Amino acid sequence: MRSVFWLLGLAALAVALALLVGNNRGTVTLFWPPWRFDVSFNFFLFALIAGFVLVYVALRALAVVRELPTQARRWRSLQMERAVVGWVLDALANQLAGRFVRAQGAARNALQHLQGSTSNDWPRRAQLEALAHLLAAESAHALQNRAQRDEHLQAALRPEVAKASPEMAEGALLRAVRWAVEDRDPEAARSRLAELPQGAARRIQALRLKLRVARLGEATDEALETARLLAKHRAFSPEAAASIVRGLALDALRDAHDLAQLQRVWDGLDESERGVPAVALAAADRAHALMRLDAAGDEGLQADTAARVRAWLEPLWDQFGALEAGQQARLARVFEPELEHLDAAGLARLENLQRQWPQNPHLQYLAGQACLHRQLWGKAAQLLGQARHGLSDTTLQRRTWRALARLAEERGDSAAAGEAWKQAALLD
């Protein structure tokens, strides 16, 4: 459609010119004292147009000639920029391919080109220079040249780089944190993390590094909180997130040095984390170990700790049928010391569970030990005798034979007691 309008315009111009000059007998008189020139109007018109065209062409040619030095400088700058970009791309490709020496050489060539250029009209000169320094630092880190790595890193973290490209500065800081973690230097990693802007520190990549730094520095509480935040943002699969959080919770429980600290760690766990069998069992195990150290001879503290342990293990009884055999055995081991402090309600629940799963050896063992504590010799002997055939845990088997040996001694059966002590000794 545009071509049609152009053709119509040209046709109208041609008609106008034809009407103007086709039968025009006018003249134009030019005076140049003492001369006078008479020329036709058509000649004057065409001469005027030709003169305008010549002047325009001359001015354009003069402008082009004057612009040649600028064009030459711009061309050289463009060629230099292309060369720098090419070297940076080569450095990145070699870096990804694991050819660190070549990557370092390409990055150095890019930096040399940048230093040899005085042009400041590149749109991303600071970003290119910082990227070249960062690639050189990455290669130096891979080659275990820490001095050169730190030198290039400081060049990439210059204030003008952060001003021109904040993302590049944040990336350099994240790289520095990762290098510090690989160097097993938690203090340097924490200082680099502190330099990150608030927004960048909340990104998943920064949180992953923060988790690694916390675990490296054995800051279990910080690592647990960071792992929860990563799980909330779905940085891991649900299974991996649950495994990481569970492992950190177990580490926090094992690191508790007294009963008060253990209680604080337990209170800091989420409800879902407390319901994990491995976590509850680890907390009970640690409580028993600390009670032997802290509460030795203090009956009040022992009773209070026993009540806490029973409360921690309470959810496991509701899901006893879903526990694995190993978890059931561990539950029997950690709950056995609580049988001495078990009240009537707890004893009734244990009996109900034993009736619900009458063939379960772990429940038979616990019920038998509970009867033994209450001097119900006959029922204890019956339950423990049934349990010894189904138990696979060596510790529980040994405790069962010892209990049977004491029961045999109570009823005066020396032969049965000797045989039971012998079986217990074989399991030591």
mmCIF file of N, CA and C in Angstrom, residues 86-215:
data_model
loop_
_atom_site.group_PDB
_atom_site.id
_atom_site.type_symbol
_atom_site.label_atom_id
_atom_site.label_comp_id
_atom_site.label_asym_id
_atom_site.label_seq_id
_atom_site.Cartn_x
_atom_site.Cartn_y
_atom_site.Cartn_z
ATOM 1 N N GLY A 86 35.099 -12.224 22.927
ATOM 2 C CA GLY A 86 35.542 -13.537 22.472
ATOM 3 C C GLY A 86 36.433 -14.231 23.478
ATOM 4 N N TRP A 87 37.383 -13.473 24.075
ATOM 5 C CA TRP A 87 38.261 -14.081 25.080
ATOM 6 C C TRP A 87 37.478 -14.495 26.325
ATOM 7 N N VAL A 88 36.523 -13.675 26.715
ATOM 8 C CA VAL A 88 35.702 -14.033 27.885
ATOM 9 C C VAL A 88 34.887 -15.291 27.617
ATOM 10 N N LEU A 89 34.324 -15.394 26.406
ATOM 11 C CA LEU A 89 33.577 -16.599 26.051
ATOM 12 C C LEU A 89 34.493 -17.816 26.017
ATOM 13 N N ASP A 90 35.698 -17.653 25.507
ATOM 14 C CA ASP A 90 36.660 -18.767 25.517
ATOM 15 C C ASP A 90 36.989 -19.184 26.947
ATOM 16 N N ALA A 91 37.187 -18.197 27.811
ATOM 17 C CA ALA A 91 37.491 -18.516 29.214
ATOM 18 C C ALA A 91 36.336 -19.263 29.865
ATOM 19 N N LEU A 92 35.110 -18.832 29.581
ATOM 20 C CA LEU A 92 33.946 -19.506 30.165
ATOM 21 C C LEU A 92 33.809 -20.927 29.634
ATOM 22 N N ALA A 93 34.007 -21.106 28.316
ATOM 23 C CA ALA A 93 33.896 -22.448 27.731
ATOM 24 C C ALA A 93 34.954 -23.382 28.301
ATOM 25 N N ASN A 94 36.187 -22.916 28.407
ATOM 26 C CA ASN A 94 37.252 -23.752 28.979
ATOM 27 C C ASN A 94 37.018 -24.027 30.456
ATOM 28 N N GLN A 95 36.453 -23.054 31.159
ATOM 29 C CA GLN A 95 36.148 -23.249 32.572
ATOM 30 C C GLN A 95 35.118 -24.367 32.740
ATOM 31 N N LEU A 96 34.069 -24.333 31.917
ATOM 32 C CA LEU A 96 33.039 -25.378 31.991
ATOM 33 C C LEU A 96 33.586 -26.738 31.590
ATOM 34 N N ALA A 97 34.566 -26.749 30.692
ATOM 35 C CA ALA A 97 35.163 -28.003 30.247
ATOM 36 C C ALA A 97 36.239 -28.527 31.188
ATOM 37 N N GLY A 98 36.537 -27.779 32.237
ATOM 38 C CA GLY A 98 37.552 -28.212 33.192
ATOM 39 C C GLY A 98 38.975 -27.960 32.743
ATOM 40 N N ARG A 99 39.170 -27.122 31.721
ATOM 41 C CA ARG A 99 40.520 -26.794 31.242
ATOM 42 C C ARG A 99 40.918 -25.455 31.874
ATOM 43 N N PHE A 100 41.336 -25.545 33.106
ATOM 44 C CA PHE A 100 41.498 -24.342 33.920
ATOM 45 C C PHE A 100 42.695 -23.489 33.497
ATOM 46 N N VAL A 101 43.752 -24.105 33.034
ATOM 47 C CA VAL A 101 44.921 -23.331 32.600
ATOM 48 C C VAL A 101 44.566 -22.498 31.376
ATOM 49 N N ARG A 102 43.866 -23.116 30.417
ATOM 50 C CA ARG A 102 43.456 -22.373 29.229
ATOM 51 C C ARG A 102 42.426 -21.298 29.584
ATOM 52 N N ALA A 103 41.546 -21.622 30.504
ATOM 53 C CA ALA A 103 40.558 -20.621 30.918
ATOM 54 C C ALA A 103 41.246 -19.425 31.565
ATOM 55 N N GLN A 104 42.245 -19.699 32.371
ATOM 56 C CA GLN A 104 42.978 -18.606 33.005
ATOM 57 C C GLN A 104 43.719 -17.767 31.966
ATOM 58 N N GLY A 105 44.306 -18.428 30.966
ATOM 59 C CA GLY A 105 45.000 -17.687 29.917
ATOM 60 C C GLY A 105 44.045 -16.817 29.104
ATOM 61 N N ALA A 106 42.862 -17.354 28.773
ATOM 62 C CA ALA A 106 41.887 -16.558 28.017
ATOM 63 C C ALA A 106 41.406 -15.366 28.832
ATOM 64 N N ALA A 107 41.191 -15.565 30.118
ATOM 65 C CA ALA A 107 40.761 -14.449 30.965
ATOM 66 C C ALA A 107 41.847 -13.378 31.057
ATOM 67 N N ARG A 108 43.092 -13.798 31.133
ATOM 68 C CA ARG A 108 44.183 -12.820 31.181
ATOM 69 C C ARG A 108 44.269 -12.037 29.870
ATOM 70 N N ASN A 109 44.069 -12.713 28.728
ATOM 71 C CA ASN A 109 44.086 -12.004 27.446
ATOM 72 C C ASN A 109 42.976 -10.960 27.390
ATOM 73 N N ALA A 110 41.800 -11.333 27.911
ATOM 74 C CA ALA A 110 40.697 -10.368 27.941
ATOM 75 C C ALA A 110 41.052 -9.161 28.804
ATOM 76 N N LEU A 111 41.682 -9.398 29.949
ATOM 77 C CA LEU A 111 42.059 -8.293 30.829
ATOM 78 C C LEU A 111 43.146 -7.420 30.200
ATOM 79 N N GLN A 112 44.070 -8.050 29.481
ATOM 80 C CA GLN A 112 45.101 -7.263 28.806
ATOM 81 C C GLN A 112 44.498 -6.370 27.725
ATOM 82 N N HIS A 113 43.530 -6.897 26.972
ATOM 83 C CA HIS A 113 42.860 -6.082 25.971
ATOM 84 C C HIS A 113 42.109 -4.923 26.623
ATOM 85 N N LEU A 114 41.497 -5.213 27.757
ATOM 86 C CA LEU A 114 40.766 -4.158 28.456
ATOM 87 C C LEU A 114 41.712 -3.077 28.972
ATOM 88 N N GLN A 115 42.841 -3.493 29.516
ATOM 89 C CA GLN A 115 43.795 -2.514 30.025
ATOM 90 C C GLN A 115 44.441 -1.717 28.899
ATOM 91 N N GLY A 116 44.555 -2.318 27.695
ATOM 92 C CA GLY A 116 45.145 -1.599 26.580
ATOM 93 C C GLY A 116 44.177 -0.686 25.861
ATOM 94 N N SER A 117 42.892 -0.758 26.239
ATOM 95 C CA SER A 117 41.898 0.100 25.592
ATOM 96 C C SER A 117 41.557 1.261 26.512
ATOM 97 N N THR A 118 41.481 2.439 25.914
ATOM 98 C CA THR A 118 41.124 3.638 26.690
ATOM 99 C C THR A 118 39.702 4.080 26.415
ATOM 100 N N SER A 119 38.975 3.306 25.640
ATOM 101 C CA SER A 119 37.605 3.672 25.291
ATOM 102 C C SER A 119 36.682 3.431 26.474
ATOM 103 N N ASN A 120 35.854 4.419 26.754
ATOM 104 C CA ASN A 120 34.898 4.310 27.849
ATOM 105 C C ASN A 120 33.454 4.275 27.360
ATOM 106 N N ASP A 121 33.268 4.072 26.031
ATOM 107 C CA ASP A 121 31.918 4.095 25.494
ATOM 108 C C ASP A 121 31.311 2.703 25.380
ATOM 109 N N TRP A 122 31.994 1.683 25.952
ATOM 110 C CA TRP A 122 31.410 0.340 25.937
ATOM 111 C C TRP A 122 30.249 0.310 26.913
ATOM 112 N N PRO A 123 29.128 -0.273 26.532
ATOM 113 C CA PRO A 123 27.974 -0.254 27.444
ATOM 114 C C PRO A 123 28.180 -1.096 28.702
ATOM 115 N N ARG A 124 29.016 -2.151 28.619
ATOM 116 C CA ARG A 124 29.186 -3.049 29.773
ATOM 117 C C ARG A 124 30.664 -3.346 30.012
ATOM 118 N N ARG A 125 31.464 -2.329 29.960
ATOM 119 C CA ARG A 125 32.901 -2.516 30.154
ATOM 120 C C ARG A 125 33.205 -3.043 31.562
ATOM 121 N N ALA A 126 32.596 -2.418 32.589
ATOM 122 C CA ALA A 126 32.862 -2.847 33.973
ATOM 123 C C ALA A 126 32.408 -4.281 34.202
ATOM 124 N N GLN A 127 31.269 -4.656 33.607
ATOM 125 C CA GLN A 127 30.771 -6.012 33.785
ATOM 126 C C GLN A 127 31.680 -7.029 33.093
ATOM 127 N N LEU A 128 32.156 -6.700 31.895
ATOM 128 C CA LEU A 128 33.081 -7.602 31.195
ATOM 129 C C LEU A 128 34.383 -7.781 31.982
ATOM 130 N N GLU A 129 34.888 -6.694 32.506
ATOM 131 C CA GLU A 129 36.140 -6.771 33.267
ATOM 132 C C GLU A 129 35.952 -7.595 34.536
ATOM 133 N N ALA A 130 34.841 -7.374 35.229
ATOM 134 C CA ALA A 130 34.587 -8.137 36.446
ATOM 135 C C ALA A 130 34.402 -9.619 36.138
ATOM 136 N N LEU A 131 33.712 -9.925 35.036
ATOM 137 C CA LEU A 131 33.526 -11.325 34.662
ATOM 138 C C LEU A 131 34.846 -11.989 34.316
ATOM 139 N N ALA A 132 35.726 -11.267 33.619
ATOM 140 C CA ALA A 132 37.044 -11.818 33.305
ATOM 141 C C ALA A 132 37.837 -12.079 34.584
ATOM 142 N N HIS A 133 37.796 -11.149 35.535
ATOM 143 C CA HIS A 133 38.484 -11.356 36.820
ATOM 144 C C HIS A 133 37.892 -12.558 37.563
ATOM 145 N N LEU A 134 36.579 -12.689 37.518
ATOM 146 C CA LEU A 134 35.928 -13.786 38.239
ATOM 147 C C LEU A 134 36.281 -15.137 37.621
ATOM 148 N N LEU A 135 36.335 -15.202 36.296
ATOM 149 C CA LEU A 135 36.735 -16.453 35.643
ATOM 150 C C LEU A 135 38.197 -16.780 35.944
ATOM 151 N N ALA A 136 39.041 -15.766 35.962
ATOM 152 C CA ALA A 136 40.448 -16.005 36.324
ATOM 153 C C ALA A 136 40.568 -16.476 37.771
ATOM 154 N N ALA A 137 39.759 -15.895 38.665
ATOM 155 C CA ALA A 137 39.783 -16.323 40.069
ATOM 156 C C ALA A 137 39.272 -17.750 40.220
ATOM 157 N N GLU A 138 38.221 -18.105 39.472
ATOM 158 C CA GLU A 138 37.693 -19.475 39.536
ATOM 159 C C GLU A 138 38.734 -20.478 39.073
ATOM 160 N N SER A 139 39.431 -20.157 37.998
ATOM 161 C CA SER A 139 40.483 -21.051 37.510
ATOM 162 C C SER A 139 41.633 -21.142 38.508
ATOM 163 N N ALA A 140 41.999 -20.020 39.108
ATOM 164 C CA ALA A 140 43.076 -20.044 40.106
ATOM 165 C C ALA A 140 42.670 -20.875 41.319
ATOM 166 N N HIS A 141 41.405 -20.810 41.701
ATOM 167 C CA HIS A 141 40.930 -21.631 42.823
ATOM 168 C C HIS A 141 41.018 -23.112 42.475
ATOM 169 N N ALA A 142 40.630 -23.456 41.247
ATOM 170 C CA ALA A 142 40.708 -24.859 40.837
ATOM 171 C C ALA A 142 42.147 -25.343 40.786
ATOM 172 N N LEU A 143 43.082 -24.437 40.504
ATOM 173 C CA LEU A 143 44.504 -24.783 40.439
ATOM 174 C C LEU A 143 45.203 -24.596 41.785
ATOM 175 N N GLN A 144 44.426 -24.329 42.857
ATOM 176 C CA GLN A 144 44.970 -24.190 44.220
ATOM 177 C C GLN A 144 45.933 -23.012 44.349
ATOM 178 N N ASN A 145 45.703 -21.977 43.568
ATOM 179 C CA ASN A 145 46.518 -20.766 43.665
ATOM 180 C C ASN A 145 45.684 -19.707 44.394
ATOM 181 N N ARG A 146 45.709 -19.748 45.704
ATOM 182 C CA ARG A 146 44.815 -18.898 46.492
ATOM 183 C C ARG A 146 45.209 -17.424 46.418
ATOM 184 N N ALA A 147 46.489 -17.137 46.346
ATOM 185 C CA ALA A 147 46.921 -15.731 46.286
ATOM 186 C C ALA A 147 46.397 -15.063 45.023
ATOM 187 N N GLN A 148 46.557 -15.738 43.901
ATOM 188 C CA GLN A 148 46.059 -15.174 42.641
ATOM 189 C C GLN A 148 44.529 -15.113 42.643
ATOM 190 N N ARG A 149 43.893 -16.114 43.236
ATOM 191 C CA ARG A 149 42.426 -16.097 43.324
ATOM 192 C C ARG A 149 41.936 -14.886 44.102
ATOM 193 N N ASP A 150 42.548 -14.617 45.242
ATOM 194 C CA ASP A 150 42.123 -13.481 46.054
ATOM 195 C C ASP A 150 42.400 -12.148 45.362
ATOM 196 N N GLU A 151 43.477 -12.095 44.598
ATOM 197 C CA GLU A 151 43.802 -10.859 43.876
ATOM 198 C C GLU A 151 42.725 -10.550 42.829
ATOM 199 N N HIS A 152 42.359 -11.559 42.050
ATOM 200 C CA HIS A 152 41.326 -11.351 41.036
ATOM 201 C C HIS A 152 39.965 -11.097 41.685
ATOM 202 N N LEU A 153 39.714 -11.733 42.818
ATOM 203 C CA LEU A 153 38.432 -11.519 43.495
ATOM 204 C C LEU A 153 38.287 -10.075 43.970
ATOM 205 N N GLN A 154 39.352 -9.538 44.549
ATOM 206 C CA GLN A 154 39.296 -8.142 44.992
ATOM 207 C C GLN A 154 39.091 -7.192 43.814
ATOM 208 N N ALA A 155 39.681 -7.518 42.667
ATOM 209 C CA ALA A 155 39.477 -6.681 41.479
ATOM 210 C C ALA A 155 38.033 -6.753 41.003
ATOM 211 N N ALA A 156 37.401 -7.937 41.144
ATOM 212 C CA ALA A 156 36.008 -8.075 40.722
ATOM 213 C C ALA A 156 35.039 -7.426 41.698
ATOM 214 N N LEU A 157 35.487 -7.134 42.919
ATOM 215 C CA LEU A 157 34.602 -6.546 43.939
ATOM 216 C C LEU A 157 34.843 -5.047 44.125
ATOM 217 N N ARG A 158 35.431 -4.405 43.135
ATOM 218 C CA ARG A 158 35.664 -2.965 43.246
ATOM 219 C C ARG A 158 34.343 -2.201 43.316
ATOM 220 N N PRO A 159 34.307 -1.047 43.982
ATOM 221 C CA PRO A 159 33.045 -0.287 44.118
ATOM 222 C C PRO A 159 32.415 0.083 42.788
ATOM 223 N N GLU A 160 33.243 0.424 41.778
ATOM 224 C CA GLU A 160 32.656 0.814 40.492
ATOM 225 C C GLU A 160 31.950 -0.355 39.822
ATOM 226 N N VAL A 161 32.448 -1.582 40.098
ATOM 227 C CA VAL A 161 31.774 -2.757 39.551
ATOM 228 C C VAL A 161 30.416 -2.953 40.222
ATOM 229 N N ALA A 162 30.393 -2.816 41.549
ATOM 230 C CA ALA A 162 29.124 -2.952 42.276
ATOM 231 C C ALA A 162 28.120 -1.891 41.856
ATOM 232 N N LYS A 163 28.620 -0.711 41.520
ATOM 233 C CA LYS A 163 27.717 0.356 41.083
ATOM 234 C C LYS A 163 27.190 0.096 39.678
ATOM 235 N N ALA A 164 28.066 -0.380 38.788
ATOM 236 C CA ALA A 164 27.649 -0.615 37.408
ATOM 237 C C ALA A 164 26.832 -1.893 37.258
ATOM 238 N N SER A 165 27.152 -2.921 38.025
ATOM 239 C CA SER A 165 26.453 -4.203 37.908
ATOM 240 C C SER A 165 26.361 -4.850 39.291
ATOM 241 N N PRO A 166 25.306 -4.555 40.054
ATOM 242 C CA PRO A 166 25.166 -5.166 41.384
ATOM 243 C C PRO A 166 25.088 -6.688 41.329
ATOM 244 N N GLU A 167 24.491 -7.237 40.262
ATOM 245 C CA GLU A 167 24.384 -8.688 40.167
ATOM 246 C C GLU A 167 25.752 -9.349 40.077
ATOM 247 N N MET A 168 26.684 -8.701 39.345
ATOM 248 C CA MET A 168 28.028 -9.257 39.236
ATOM 249 C C MET A 168 28.730 -9.252 40.588
ATOM 250 N N ALA A 169 28.566 -8.197 41.348
ATOM 251 C CA ALA A 169 29.183 -8.140 42.680
ATOM 252 C C ALA A 169 28.588 -9.198 43.602
ATOM 253 N N GLU A 170 27.273 -9.388 43.527
ATOM 254 C CA GLU A 170 26.643 -10.418 44.363
ATOM 255 C C GLU A 170 27.126 -11.810 43.967
ATOM 256 N N GLY A 171 27.258 -12.048 42.655
ATOM 257 C CA GLY A 171 27.776 -13.340 42.209
ATOM 258 C C GLY A 171 29.196 -13.579 42.679
ATOM 259 N N ALA A 172 30.023 -12.533 42.657
ATOM 260 C CA ALA A 172 31.400 -12.681 43.139
ATOM 261 C C ALA A 172 31.436 -13.010 44.631
ATOM 262 N N LEU A 173 30.554 -12.385 45.401
ATOM 263 C CA LEU A 173 30.504 -12.669 46.836
ATOM 264 C C LEU A 173 30.052 -14.105 47.099
ATOM 265 N N LEU A 174 29.063 -14.568 46.336
ATOM 266 C CA LEU A 174 28.605 -15.949 46.508
ATOM 267 C C LEU A 174 29.721 -16.934 46.152
ATOM 268 N N ARG A 175 30.477 -16.617 45.093
ATOM 269 C CA ARG A 175 31.620 -17.464 44.752
ATOM 270 C C ARG A 175 32.659 -17.453 45.867
ATOM 271 N N ALA A 176 32.878 -16.295 46.444
ATOM 272 C CA ALA A 176 33.866 -16.207 47.526
ATOM 273 C C ALA A 176 33.434 -17.044 48.725
ATOM 274 N N VAL A 177 32.133 -17.052 49.011
ATOM 275 C CA VAL A 177 31.630 -17.877 50.116
ATOM 276 C C VAL A 177 31.878 -19.354 49.818
ATOM 277 N N ARG A 178 31.574 -19.768 48.593
ATOM 278 C CA ARG A 178 31.773 -21.180 48.245
ATOM 279 C C ARG A 178 33.250 -21.557 48.329
ATOM 280 N N TRP A 179 34.130 -20.679 47.871
ATOM 281 C CA TRP A 179 35.563 -20.979 47.964
ATOM 282 C C TRP A 179 36.004 -21.092 49.417
ATOM 283 N N ALA A 180 35.478 -20.224 50.283
ATOM 284 C CA ALA A 180 35.846 -20.288 51.697
ATOM 285 C C ALA A 180 35.348 -21.589 52.324
ATOM 286 N N VAL A 181 34.172 -22.040 51.918
ATOM 287 C CA VAL A 181 33.659 -23.320 52.429
ATOM 288 C C VAL A 181 34.553 -24.465 51.979
ATOM 289 N N GLU A 182 34.956 -24.444 50.712
ATOM 290 C CA GLU A 182 35.837 -25.500 50.221
ATOM 291 C C GLU A 182 37.212 -25.433 50.881
ATOM 292 N N ASP A 183 37.617 -24.248 51.304
ATOM 293 C CA ASP A 183 38.869 -24.112 52.060
ATOM 294 C C ASP A 183 38.702 -24.440 53.538
ATOM 295 N N ARG A 184 37.433 -24.741 53.931
ATOM 296 C CA ARG A 184 37.103 -25.044 55.328
ATOM 297 C C ARG A 184 37.491 -23.892 56.246
ATOM 298 N N ASP A 185 37.058 -22.712 55.829
ATOM 299 C CA ASP A 185 37.313 -21.484 56.587
ATOM 300 C C ASP A 185 35.965 -20.828 56.891
ATOM 301 N N PRO A 186 35.283 -21.253 57.964
ATOM 302 C CA PRO A 186 33.935 -20.719 58.220
ATOM 303 C C PRO A 186 33.912 -19.232 58.535
ATOM 304 N N GLU A 187 34.966 -18.719 59.157
ATOM 305 C CA GLU A 187 34.981 -17.300 59.499
ATOM 306 C C GLU A 187 35.019 -16.424 58.245
ATOM 307 N N ALA A 188 35.876 -16.799 57.293
ATOM 308 C CA ALA A 188 35.916 -16.042 56.037
ATOM 309 C C ALA A 188 34.596 -16.150 55.291
ATOM 310 N N ALA A 189 33.995 -17.330 55.318
ATOM 311 C CA ALA A 189 32.701 -17.503 54.642
ATOM 312 C C ALA A 189 31.622 -16.640 55.293
ATOM 313 N N ARG A 190 31.622 -16.567 56.613
ATOM 314 C CA ARG A 190 30.615 -15.741 57.304
ATOM 315 C C ARG A 190 30.821 -14.252 57.000
ATOM 316 N N SER A 191 32.066 -13.828 56.919
ATOM 317 C CA SER A 191 32.305 -12.415 56.619
ATOM 318 C C SER A 191 31.842 -12.067 55.210
ATOM 319 N N ARG A 192 32.018 -12.983 54.259
ATOM 320 C CA ARG A 192 31.530 -12.742 52.898
ATOM 321 C C ARG A 192 30.010 -12.772 52.855
ATOM 322 N N LEU A 193 29.409 -13.650 53.606
ATOM 323 C CA LEU A 193 27.940 -13.684 53.656
ATOM 324 C C LEU A 193 27.387 -12.388 54.235
ATOM 325 N N ALA A 194 28.082 -11.839 55.204
ATOM 326 C CA ALA A 194 27.623 -10.584 55.807
ATOM 327 C C ALA A 194 27.691 -9.418 54.829
ATOM 328 N N GLU A 195 28.540 -9.504 53.812
ATOM 329 C CA GLU A 195 28.648 -8.427 52.824
ATOM 330 C C GLU A 195 27.516 -8.454 51.802
ATOM 331 N N LEU A 196 26.778 -9.552 51.738
ATOM 332 C CA LEU A 196 25.697 -9.644 50.762
ATOM 333 C C LEU A 196 24.563 -8.688 51.116
ATOM 334 N N PRO A 197 23.929 -8.066 50.130
ATOM 335 C CA PRO A 197 22.737 -7.250 50.423
ATOM 336 C C PRO A 197 21.619 -8.118 51.004
ATOM 337 N N GLN A 198 20.674 -7.470 51.646
ATOM 338 C CA GLN A 198 19.616 -8.210 52.330
ATOM 339 C C GLN A 198 18.810 -9.074 51.365
ATOM 340 N N GLY A 199 18.519 -8.541 50.190
ATOM 341 C CA GLY A 199 17.749 -9.314 49.224
ATOM 342 C C GLY A 199 18.508 -10.526 48.724
ATOM 343 N N ALA A 200 19.802 -10.343 48.433
ATOM 344 C CA ALA A 200 20.604 -11.465 47.938
ATOM 345 C C ALA A 200 20.804 -12.529 49.007
ATOM 346 N N ALA A 201 20.851 -12.124 50.265
ATOM 347 C CA ALA A 201 21.066 -13.093 51.350
ATOM 348 C C ALA A 201 19.870 -14.017 51.547
ATOM 349 N N ARG A 202 18.703 -13.638 51.004
ATOM 350 C CA ARG A 202 17.512 -14.478 51.157
ATOM 351 C C ARG A 202 17.298 -15.418 49.978
ATOM 352 N N ARG A 203 18.176 -15.344 48.979
ATOM 353 C CA ARG A 203 18.027 -16.224 47.827
ATOM 354 C C ARG A 203 18.427 -17.651 48.187
ATOM 355 N N ILE A 204 17.896 -18.590 47.410
ATOM 356 C CA ILE A 204 18.118 -19.999 47.716
ATOM 357 C C ILE A 204 19.599 -20.350 47.648
ATOM 358 N N GLN A 205 20.309 -19.799 46.657
ATOM 359 C CA GLN A 205 21.738 -20.092 46.540
ATOM 360 C C GLN A 205 22.491 -19.614 47.781
ATOM 361 N N ALA A 206 22.148 -18.427 48.262
ATOM 362 C CA ALA A 206 22.813 -17.913 49.473
ATOM 363 C C ALA A 206 22.438 -18.748 50.687
ATOM 364 N N LEU A 207 21.193 -19.189 50.767
ATOM 365 C CA LEU A 207 20.772 -20.012 51.905
ATOM 366 C C LEU A 207 21.455 -21.381 51.877
ATOM 367 N N ARG A 208 21.634 -21.940 50.693
ATOM 368 C CA ARG A 208 22.361 -23.209 50.603
ATOM 369 C C ARG A 208 23.790 -23.046 51.141
ATOM 370 N N LEU A 209 24.439 -21.954 50.739
ATOM 371 C CA LEU A 209 25.794 -21.708 51.226
ATOM 372 C C LEU A 209 25.798 -21.447 52.729
ATOM 373 N N LYS A 210 24.773 -20.737 53.207
ATOM 374 C CA LYS A 210 24.685 -20.481 54.643
ATOM 375 C C LYS A 210 24.527 -21.782 55.425
ATOM 376 N N LEU A 211 23.781 -22.722 54.866
ATOM 377 C CA LEU A 211 23.637 -24.028 55.509
ATOM 378 C C LEU A 211 24.977 -24.744 55.574
ATOM 379 N N ARG A 212 25.728 -24.710 54.481
ATOM 380 C CA ARG A 212 27.040 -25.364 54.479
ATOM 381 C C ARG A 212 28.000 -24.693 55.459
ATOM 382 N N VAL A 213 27.933 -23.374 55.542
ATOM 383 C CA VAL A 213 28.807 -22.652 56.477
ATOM 384 C C VAL A 213 28.436 -22.999 57.913
ATOM 385 N N ALA A 214 27.145 -23.061 58.201
ATOM 386 C CA ALA A 214 26.711 -23.387 59.562
ATOM 387 C C ALA A 214 27.139 -24.798 59.949
ATOM 388 N N ARG A 215 27.020 -25.730 59.026
ATOM 389 C CA ARG A 215 27.435 -27.100 59.339
ATOM 390 C C ARG A 215 28.952 -27.192 59.479
#
